[in-house]
PDB file of C-alpha atoms in Angstrom:
ATOM      1  CA  MET A  24      59.632-133.604 153.052  1.00 53.00           C
ATOM      2  CA  ASN A  25      57.107-131.045 151.928  1.00 60.00           C
ATOM      3  CA  GLN A  26      57.854-128.374 149.362  1.00 58.00           C
ATOM      4  CA  GLY A  27      57.976-125.632 151.961  1.00 57.00           C
ATOM      5  CA  GLN A  28      60.619-127.454 153.967  1.00 59.00           C
ATOM      6  CA  LYS A  29      62.691-128.120 150.885  1.00 56.00           C
ATOM      7  CA  GLN A  30      62.652-124.442 150.000  1.00 58.00           C
ATOM      8  CA  LEU A  31      63.586-123.558 153.552  1.00 58.00           C
ATOM      9  CA  ASP A  32      66.866-125.418 153.091  1.00 61.00           C
ATOM     10  CA  ASP A  33      68.070-122.502 151.000  1.00 66.00           C
ATOM     11  CA  VAL A  34      67.088-119.887 153.564  1.00 71.00           C
ATOM     12  CA  HIS A  35      69.437-119.605 156.509  1.00 78.00           C
ATOM     13  CA  GLU A  36      68.742-118.086 159.875  1.00 78.00           C
ATOM     14  CA  GLY A  37      69.110-114.326 159.597  1.00 85.00           C
ATOM     15  CA  ASP A  38      68.584-114.194 155.840  1.00 92.00           C
ATOM     16  CA  LEU A  39      65.787-112.249 154.245  1.00 95.00           C
ATOM     17  CA  HIS A  40      63.833-113.879 151.456  1.00 94.00           C
ATOM     18  CA  VAL A  41      60.487-112.570 150.267  1.00 95.00           C
ATOM     19  CA  ARG A  42      58.407-113.043 147.162  1.00 96.00           C
ATOM     20  CA  VAL A  43      55.866-110.294 146.514  1.00 95.00           C
ATOM     21  CA  PRO A  44      53.720-109.061 143.641  1.00 95.00           C
ATOM     22  CA  ALA A  45      55.827-106.708 141.519  1.00 95.00           C
ATOM     23  CA  VAL A  46      53.750-103.620 142.266  1.00 93.00           C
ATOM     24  CA  ALA A  47      54.835-100.140 143.347  1.00 91.00           C
ATOM     25  CA  GLY A  48      52.740-100.261 146.515  1.00 92.00           C
ATOM     26  CA  ARG A  49      55.032-102.953 147.983  1.00 94.00           C
ATOM     27  CA  LEU A  50      58.299-101.113 147.622  1.00 95.00           C
ATOM     28  CA  THR A  51      58.121 -98.807 150.623  1.00 95.00           C
ATOM     29  CA  GLY A  52      57.524-101.713 153.007  1.00 96.00           C
ATOM     30  CA  LEU A  53      60.341-103.708 151.406  1.00 97.00           C
ATOM     31  CA  ARG A  54      62.866-100.928 151.730  1.00 96.00           C
ATOM     32  CA  HIS A  55      62.050-100.523 155.410  1.00 97.00           C
ATOM     33  CA  ALA A  56      62.491-104.267 155.897  1.00 96.00           C
ATOM     34  CA  LEU A  57      65.833-104.110 154.079  1.00 97.00           C
ATOM     35  CA  ALA A  58      67.059-101.177 156.134  1.00 97.00           C
ATOM     36  CA  GLU A  59      66.281-103.088 159.336  1.00 96.00           C
ATOM     37  CA  TRP A  60      67.909-106.221 158.002  1.00 97.00           C
ATOM     38  CA  ALA A  61      71.055-104.317 157.011  1.00 97.00           C
ATOM     39  CA  GLU A  62      71.313-102.838 160.489  1.00 96.00           C
ATOM     40  CA  ARG A  63      70.975-106.275 162.083  1.00 94.00           C
ATOM     41  CA  ALA A  64      73.572-107.602 159.645  1.00 94.00           C
ATOM     42  CA  GLY A  65      76.003-105.039 161.055  1.00 93.00           C
ATOM     43  CA  LEU A  66      76.559-102.871 157.995  1.00 95.00           C
ATOM     44  CA  ALA A  67      77.976 -99.370 158.381  1.00 94.00           C
ATOM     45  CA  PRO A  68      75.336 -96.586 158.173  1.00 94.00           C
ATOM     46  CA  GLU A  69      76.590 -95.358 154.813  1.00 95.00           C
ATOM     47  CA  ASP A  70      76.409 -98.848 153.340  1.00 96.00           C
ATOM     48  CA  ARG A  71      72.952 -99.424 154.836  1.00 97.00           C
ATOM     49  CA  GLU A  72      71.728 -96.341 153.031  1.00 97.00           C
ATOM     50  CA  ALA A  73      73.389 -97.468 149.785  1.00 98.00           C
ATOM     51  CA  LEU A  74      71.988-101.001 150.085  1.00 98.00           C
ATOM     52  CA  THR A  75      68.469 -99.755 150.681  1.00 98.00           C
ATOM     53  CA  LEU A  76      68.471 -97.300 147.786  1.00 98.00           C
ATOM     54  CA  ALA A  77      70.222 -99.576 145.263  1.00 98.00           C
ATOM     55  CA  SER A  78      67.892-102.473 146.098  1.00 98.00           C
ATOM     56  CA  TYR A  79      64.907-100.157 145.791  1.00 97.00           C
ATOM     57  CA  GLU A  80      66.053 -99.096 142.334  1.00 96.00           C
ATOM     58  CA  ALA A  81      66.454-102.726 141.249  1.00 97.00           C
ATOM     59  CA  MET A  82      62.958-103.551 142.523  1.00 97.00           C
ATOM     60  CA  ALA A  83      61.502-100.422 140.893  1.00 95.00           C
ATOM     61  CA  ASN A  84      62.950-101.606 137.555  1.00 93.00           C
ATOM     62  CA  SER A  85      61.192-104.955 137.961  1.00 93.00           C
ATOM     63  CA  VAL A  86      57.934-103.247 138.884  1.00 93.00           C
ATOM     64  CA  GLU A  87      58.093-100.801 136.023  1.00 89.00           C
ATOM     65  CA  HIS A  88      59.469-102.821 133.141  1.00 87.00           C
ATOM     66  CA  ALA A  89      59.550-106.577 133.676  1.00 86.00           C
ATOM     67  CA  TYR A  90      55.874-107.322 133.325  1.00 88.00           C
ATOM     68  CA  ALA A  91      54.801-104.496 131.026  1.00 84.00           C
ATOM     69  CA  GLY A  92      51.655-105.497 129.152  1.00 79.00           C
ATOM     70  CA  GLN A  93      51.015-108.460 131.453  1.00 81.00           C
ATOM     71  CA  LEU A  94      48.525-108.743 134.260  1.00 77.00           C
ATOM     72  CA  GLN A  95      50.909-109.343 137.132  1.00 83.00           C
ATOM     73  CA  GLY A  96      54.222-110.873 138.069  1.00 93.00           C
ATOM     74  CA  VAL A  97      56.307-111.471 141.168  1.00 95.00           C
ATOM     75  CA  LEU A  98      59.701-110.374 142.336  1.00 96.00           C
ATOM     76  CA  ASP A  99      62.002-112.202 144.716  1.00 97.00           C
ATOM     77  CA  LEU A 100      64.098-110.217 147.138  1.00 97.00           C
ATOM     78  CA  ARG A 101      66.929-111.992 148.910  1.00 97.00           C
ATOM     79  CA  ALA A 102      69.421-110.551 151.345  1.00 97.00           C
ATOM     80  CA  VAL A 103      72.068-112.896 152.723  1.00 96.00           C
ATOM     81  CA  ARG A 104      75.210-112.675 154.773  1.00 94.00           C
ATOM     82  CA  ASP A 105      78.229-114.370 153.272  1.00 92.00           C
ATOM     83  CA  HIS A 106      80.423-115.037 156.287  1.00 88.00           C
ATOM     84  CA  ALA A 107      83.291-116.523 154.296  1.00 89.00           C
ATOM     85  CA  GLU A 108      83.533-113.539 151.984  1.00 90.00           C
ATOM     86  CA  ARG A 109      82.708-111.059 154.766  1.00 93.00           C
ATOM     87  CA  CYS A 110      79.994-109.386 152.744  1.00 95.00           C
ATOM     88  CA  VAL A 111      76.248-109.134 152.306  1.00 96.00           C
ATOM     89  CA  VAL A 112      74.602-109.932 149.003  1.00 97.00           C
ATOM     90  CA  VAL A 113      71.224-108.644 147.859  1.00 98.00           C
ATOM     91  CA  THR A 114      69.567-110.127 144.801  1.00 97.00           C
ATOM     92  CA  VAL A 115      66.407-108.941 143.096  1.00 97.00           C
ATOM     93  CA  THR A 116      64.899-111.377 140.622  1.00 96.00           C
ATOM     94  CA  ASP A 117      61.946-111.039 138.327  1.00 95.00           C
ATOM     95  CA  TYR A 118      60.579-113.456 135.757  1.00 95.00           C
ATOM     96  CA  GLY A 119      59.639-110.968 133.060  1.00 91.00           C
ATOM     97  CA  GLN A 120      61.442-109.278 130.232  1.00 86.00           C
ATOM     98  CA  TRP A 121      64.521-107.088 130.366  1.00 84.00           C
ATOM     99  CA  LYS A 122      63.997-103.696 128.810  1.00 81.00           C
ATOM    100  CA  PRO A 123      67.293-102.182 127.629  1.00 80.00           C
ATOM    101  CA  PRO A 124      67.703 -98.514 128.594  1.00 79.00           C
ATOM    102  CA  PRO A 125      66.679 -96.197 125.723  1.00 80.00           C
ATOM    103  CA  ALA A 126      69.339 -94.067 124.011  1.00 81.00           C
ATOM    104  CA  ASP A 127      67.581 -90.882 125.155  1.00 79.00           C
ATOM    105  CA  PRO A 128      65.856 -91.478 128.485  1.00 78.00           C
ATOM    106  CA  GLY A 129      64.723 -87.851 128.865  1.00 79.00           C
ATOM    107  CA  THR A 130      64.350 -86.930 132.533  1.00 78.00           C
ATOM    108  CA  ARG A 131      64.579 -90.614 133.508  1.00 81.00           C
ATOM    109  CA  GLY A 132      67.133 -93.408 133.206  1.00 80.00           C
ATOM    110  CA  ARG A 133      68.967 -92.925 136.483  1.00 88.00           C
ATOM    111  CA  GLY A 134      68.213 -96.244 138.149  1.00 90.00           C
ATOM    112  CA  LEU A 135      71.089 -98.272 136.734  1.00 92.00           C
ATOM    113  CA  PRO A 136      73.743 -95.545 137.146  1.00 92.00           C
ATOM    114  CA  LEU A 137      72.555 -95.173 140.719  1.00 95.00           C
ATOM    115  CA  ILE A 138      72.852 -98.909 141.395  1.00 96.00           C
ATOM    116  CA  ARG A 139      76.380 -98.926 139.964  1.00 95.00           C
ATOM    117  CA  GLY A 140      77.352 -95.838 141.932  1.00 95.00           C
ATOM    118  CA  LEU A 141      76.029 -97.163 145.251  1.00 97.00           C
ATOM    119  CA  THR A 142      77.345-100.698 144.961  1.00 96.00           C
ATOM    120  CA  PRO A 143      81.007-101.695 145.108  1.00 94.00           C
ATOM    121  CA  ASP A 144      80.163-104.895 143.260  1.00 93.00           C
ATOM    122  CA  SER A 145      77.037-105.334 141.143  1.00 95.00           C
ATOM    123  CA  ALA A 146      75.927-107.498 138.235  1.00 96.00           C
ATOM    124  CA  ILE A 147      72.829-107.499 136.082  1.00 93.00           C
ATOM    125  CA  ALA A 148      71.949-110.790 134.443  1.00 93.00           C
ATOM    126  CA  PRO A 149      69.067-110.553 131.980  1.00 90.00           C
ATOM    127  CA  SER A 150      67.908-113.861 130.500  1.00 91.00           C
ATOM    128  CA  ALA A 151      64.981-115.282 128.571  1.00 90.00           C
ATOM    129  CA  ASN A 152      63.381-116.246 131.902  1.00 91.00           C
ATOM    130  CA  GLY A 153      63.794-112.978 133.720  1.00 94.00           C
ATOM    131  CA  THR A 154      66.406-110.712 135.241  1.00 94.00           C
ATOM    132  CA  THR A 155      68.548-110.966 138.353  1.00 96.00           C
ATOM    133  CA  VAL A 156      70.363-107.975 139.794  1.00 97.00           C
ATOM    134  CA  SER A 157      73.056-108.935 142.331  1.00 97.00           C
ATOM    135  CA  MET A 158      74.696-106.389 144.592  1.00 98.00           C
ATOM    136  CA  SER A 159      77.127-106.797 147.446  1.00 97.00           C
ATOM    137  CA  TRP A 160      78.598-104.685 150.226  1.00 97.00           C
ATOM    138  CA  PRO A 161      81.428-105.485 152.625  1.00 94.00           C
ATOM    139  CA  LEU A 162      80.755-106.382 156.252  1.00 93.00           C
ATOM    140  CA  PRO A 163      82.843-104.444 158.772  1.00 88.00           C
ATOM    141  CA  ASP A 164      85.694-106.411 160.365  1.00 82.00           C
ATOM    142  CA  PRO A 165      84.669-108.121 163.592  1.00 74.00           C
ATOM    143  CA  ASP A 166      86.034-106.510 166.750  1.00 66.00           C
TER     144      ASP A 166
ATOM    145  CA  MET B  12      57.888 -94.335 143.265  1.00 78.00           C
ATOM    146  CA  ALA B  13      55.292 -94.172 146.022  1.00 80.00           C
ATOM    147  CA  THR B  14      55.125 -90.394 146.488  1.00 87.00           C
ATOM    148  CA  ALA B  15      56.766 -89.058 143.307  1.00 91.00           C
ATOM    149  CA  PRO B  16      53.439 -88.464 141.496  1.00 92.00           C
ATOM    150  CA  GLU B  17      52.244 -86.362 144.422  1.00 93.00           C
ATOM    151  CA  LEU B  18      55.395 -84.245 144.318  1.00 95.00           C
ATOM    152  CA  GLU B  19      55.033 -83.837 140.557  1.00 95.00           C
ATOM    153  CA  GLU B  20      51.469 -82.624 140.957  1.00 95.00           C
ATOM    154  CA  SER B  21      52.444 -80.113 143.664  1.00 96.00           C
ATOM    155  CA  ILE B  22      55.301 -78.723 141.565  1.00 97.00           C
ATOM    156  CA  LYS B  23      53.083 -78.350 138.506  1.00 96.00           C
ATOM    157  CA  THR B  24      50.339 -76.643 140.496  1.00 97.00           C
ATOM    158  CA  ALA B  25      52.828 -74.196 141.991  1.00 96.00           C
ATOM    159  CA  LEU B  26      54.447 -73.443 138.623  1.00 96.00           C
ATOM    160  CA  ASP B  27      51.049 -72.805 137.036  1.00 95.00           C
ATOM    161  CA  ARG B  28      50.823 -69.636 139.094  1.00 95.00           C
ATOM    162  CA  GLY B  29      54.014 -68.399 137.437  1.00 94.00           C
ATOM    163  CA  PRO B  30      55.991 -67.486 140.576  1.00 96.00           C
ATOM    164  CA  GLU B  31      59.353 -65.753 140.455  1.00 96.00           C
ATOM    165  CA  ALA B  32      60.920 -68.630 142.368  1.00 96.00           C
ATOM    166  CA  LEU B  33      59.862 -72.099 143.455  1.00 97.00           C
ATOM    167  CA  ILE B  34      61.645 -73.660 146.399  1.00 97.00           C
ATOM    168  CA  VAL B  35      61.352 -77.390 146.957  1.00 97.00           C
ATOM    169  CA  ASP B  36      62.434 -78.124 150.508  1.00 97.00           C
ATOM    170  CA  LEU B  37      63.851 -81.649 150.743  1.00 96.00           C
ATOM    171  CA  SER B  38      65.273 -81.239 154.248  1.00 95.00           C
ATOM    172  CA  GLY B  39      62.597 -83.541 155.705  1.00 94.00           C
ATOM    173  CA  VAL B  40      63.067 -86.188 153.011  1.00 95.00           C
ATOM    174  CA  SER B  41      64.723 -89.380 154.241  1.00 94.00           C
ATOM    175  CA  PHE B  42      64.665 -91.282 150.957  1.00 96.00           C
ATOM    176  CA  LEU B  43      65.161 -90.062 147.391  1.00 96.00           C
ATOM    177  CA  ALA B  44      65.212 -92.540 144.509  1.00 96.00           C
ATOM    178  CA  SER B  45      65.302 -92.092 140.748  1.00 95.00           C
ATOM    179  CA  ALA B  46      61.525 -91.608 140.471  1.00 94.00           C
ATOM    180  CA  GLY B  47      61.722 -88.551 142.731  1.00 95.00           C
ATOM    181  CA  MET B  48      64.801 -87.266 140.932  1.00 96.00           C
ATOM    182  CA  SER B  49      62.990 -87.488 137.572  1.00 95.00           C
ATOM    183  CA  VAL B  50      60.247 -85.306 139.012  1.00 96.00           C
ATOM    184  CA  LEU B  51      62.796 -82.732 140.219  1.00 97.00           C
ATOM    185  CA  ILE B  52      64.519 -82.664 136.825  1.00 96.00           C
ATOM    186  CA  GLY B  53      61.144 -82.262 135.108  1.00 96.00           C
ATOM    187  CA  GLY B  54      60.212 -79.455 137.500  1.00 97.00           C
ATOM    188  CA  ASN B  55      63.473 -77.657 136.817  1.00 97.00           C
ATOM    189  CA  GLN B  56      62.838 -77.898 133.070  1.00 96.00           C
ATOM    190  CA  LEU B  57      59.230 -76.809 133.403  1.00 96.00           C
ATOM    191  CA  ALA B  58      60.275 -73.782 135.472  1.00 96.00           C
ATOM    192  CA  GLY B  59      62.373 -72.659 132.520  1.00 94.00           C
ATOM    193  CA  ASP B  60      63.463 -69.018 132.430  1.00 93.00           C
ATOM    194  CA  ARG B  61      60.328 -67.746 134.033  1.00 95.00           C
ATOM    195  CA  THR B  62      60.716 -69.263 137.508  1.00 96.00           C
ATOM    196  CA  GLU B  63      63.874 -69.821 139.565  1.00 96.00           C
ATOM    197  CA  PHE B  64      63.790 -73.464 140.665  1.00 97.00           C
ATOM    198  CA  ARG B  65      65.698 -74.021 143.913  1.00 97.00           C
ATOM    199  CA  LEU B  66      66.169 -76.958 146.252  1.00 97.00           C
ATOM    200  CA  VAL B  67      66.822 -77.134 149.954  1.00 97.00           C
ATOM    201  CA  ALA B  68      68.824 -80.261 150.713  1.00 97.00           C
ATOM    202  CA  THR B  69      71.293 -81.134 153.436  1.00 93.00           C
ATOM    203  CA  GLY B  70      71.406 -84.832 154.338  1.00 93.00           C
ATOM    204  CA  SER B  71      73.110 -87.648 152.474  1.00 95.00           C
ATOM    205  CA  ALA B  72      69.723 -89.297 151.805  1.00 96.00           C
ATOM    206  CA  THR B  73      69.004 -86.613 149.224  1.00 97.00           C
ATOM    207  CA  LEU B  74      72.435 -85.206 148.315  1.00 97.00           C
ATOM    208  CA  ARG B  75      74.173 -88.536 147.745  1.00 97.00           C
ATOM    209  CA  PRO B  76      71.856 -89.845 144.998  1.00 97.00           C
ATOM    210  CA  MET B  77      71.833 -86.444 143.285  1.00 97.00           C
ATOM    211  CA  GLU B  78      75.620 -86.282 143.360  1.00 96.00           C
ATOM    212  CA  LEU B  79      76.108 -89.896 142.239  1.00 95.00           C
ATOM    213  CA  THR B  80      73.912 -89.414 139.193  1.00 93.00           C
ATOM    214  CA  GLY B  81      75.514 -86.063 138.386  1.00 93.00           C
ATOM    215  CA  ILE B  82      72.263 -84.116 138.549  1.00 93.00           C
ATOM    216  CA  ALA B  83      73.267 -82.107 141.638  1.00 95.00           C
ATOM    217  CA  THR B  84      75.180 -79.683 139.420  1.00 95.00           C
ATOM    218  CA  THR B  85      72.059 -78.922 137.379  1.00 94.00           C
ATOM    219  CA  PHE B  86      70.186 -77.609 140.434  1.00 96.00           C
ATOM    220  CA  SER B  87      70.464 -74.565 142.632  1.00 96.00           C
ATOM    221  CA  ILE B  88      70.869 -76.329 146.015  1.00 97.00           C
ATOM    222  CA  HIS B  89      70.791 -74.533 149.363  1.00 97.00           C
ATOM    223  CA  ALA B  90      71.375 -75.627 152.942  1.00 96.00           C
ATOM    224  CA  THR B  91      68.399 -73.787 154.449  1.00 96.00           C
ATOM    225  CA  ARG B  92      65.079 -72.410 153.304  1.00 95.00           C
ATOM    226  CA  ASP B  93      66.178 -68.861 154.183  1.00 95.00           C
ATOM    227  CA  GLN B  94      69.226 -69.181 151.979  1.00 95.00           C
ATOM    228  CA  ALA B  95      67.102 -70.548 149.152  1.00 95.00           C
ATOM    229  CA  LEU B  96      64.657 -67.643 149.526  1.00 92.00           C
ATOM    230  CA  SER B  97      67.403 -65.061 149.351  1.00 89.00           C
ATOM    231  CA  GLY B  98      69.032 -66.973 146.517  1.00 72.00           C
ATOM    232  CA  GLY B  99      72.330 -67.056 148.423  1.00 56.00           C
TER     233      GLY B  99
END
């Protein structure tokens, strides 16, 4: 089995999984893709809006901070439906460094509060190899 | 992040002329993230006592993030441009 097929084993029909350069110019396209995905996944309009904005903020953090001082890095965006748990899960992963929020962020520093405020369940896992932000929203009950 | 620098530039240019009031109409904005909010906060600060800084915002795309981060209370927010112009 080739490497591409092996990696496909982790991507199920209807999931979204993209790896892109962590640059600001990619974010608008990604948020449109996420908004469409969330609609197909059946999320309520309010949760679609929250998912799109919170994911955007997580990706913007990766773009802005993870690879500071380096030439370029990538970010992985995954959006999956968890049928057993009746929820959708979005993860944003980068492979750079985690920059802790400064004590006085000035006019900035609203990304993480926004993620927490928009997401019923979120977790940020910084490690030596990069950072993963996981966020989930409930799926509406089936009719 | 994509258009925030443009907004920042427009606000600065407008404030340079020292107007009595500056109204930023967000009613056509369908997406507002923290980069855009930073620009609005900076504009409000830059306006200082000299210029009244007012926003027009109605939809949840702009009001929700401003309310969630608690910055909505720091702005003068109006439902229409006319209301913002009359300060009511």
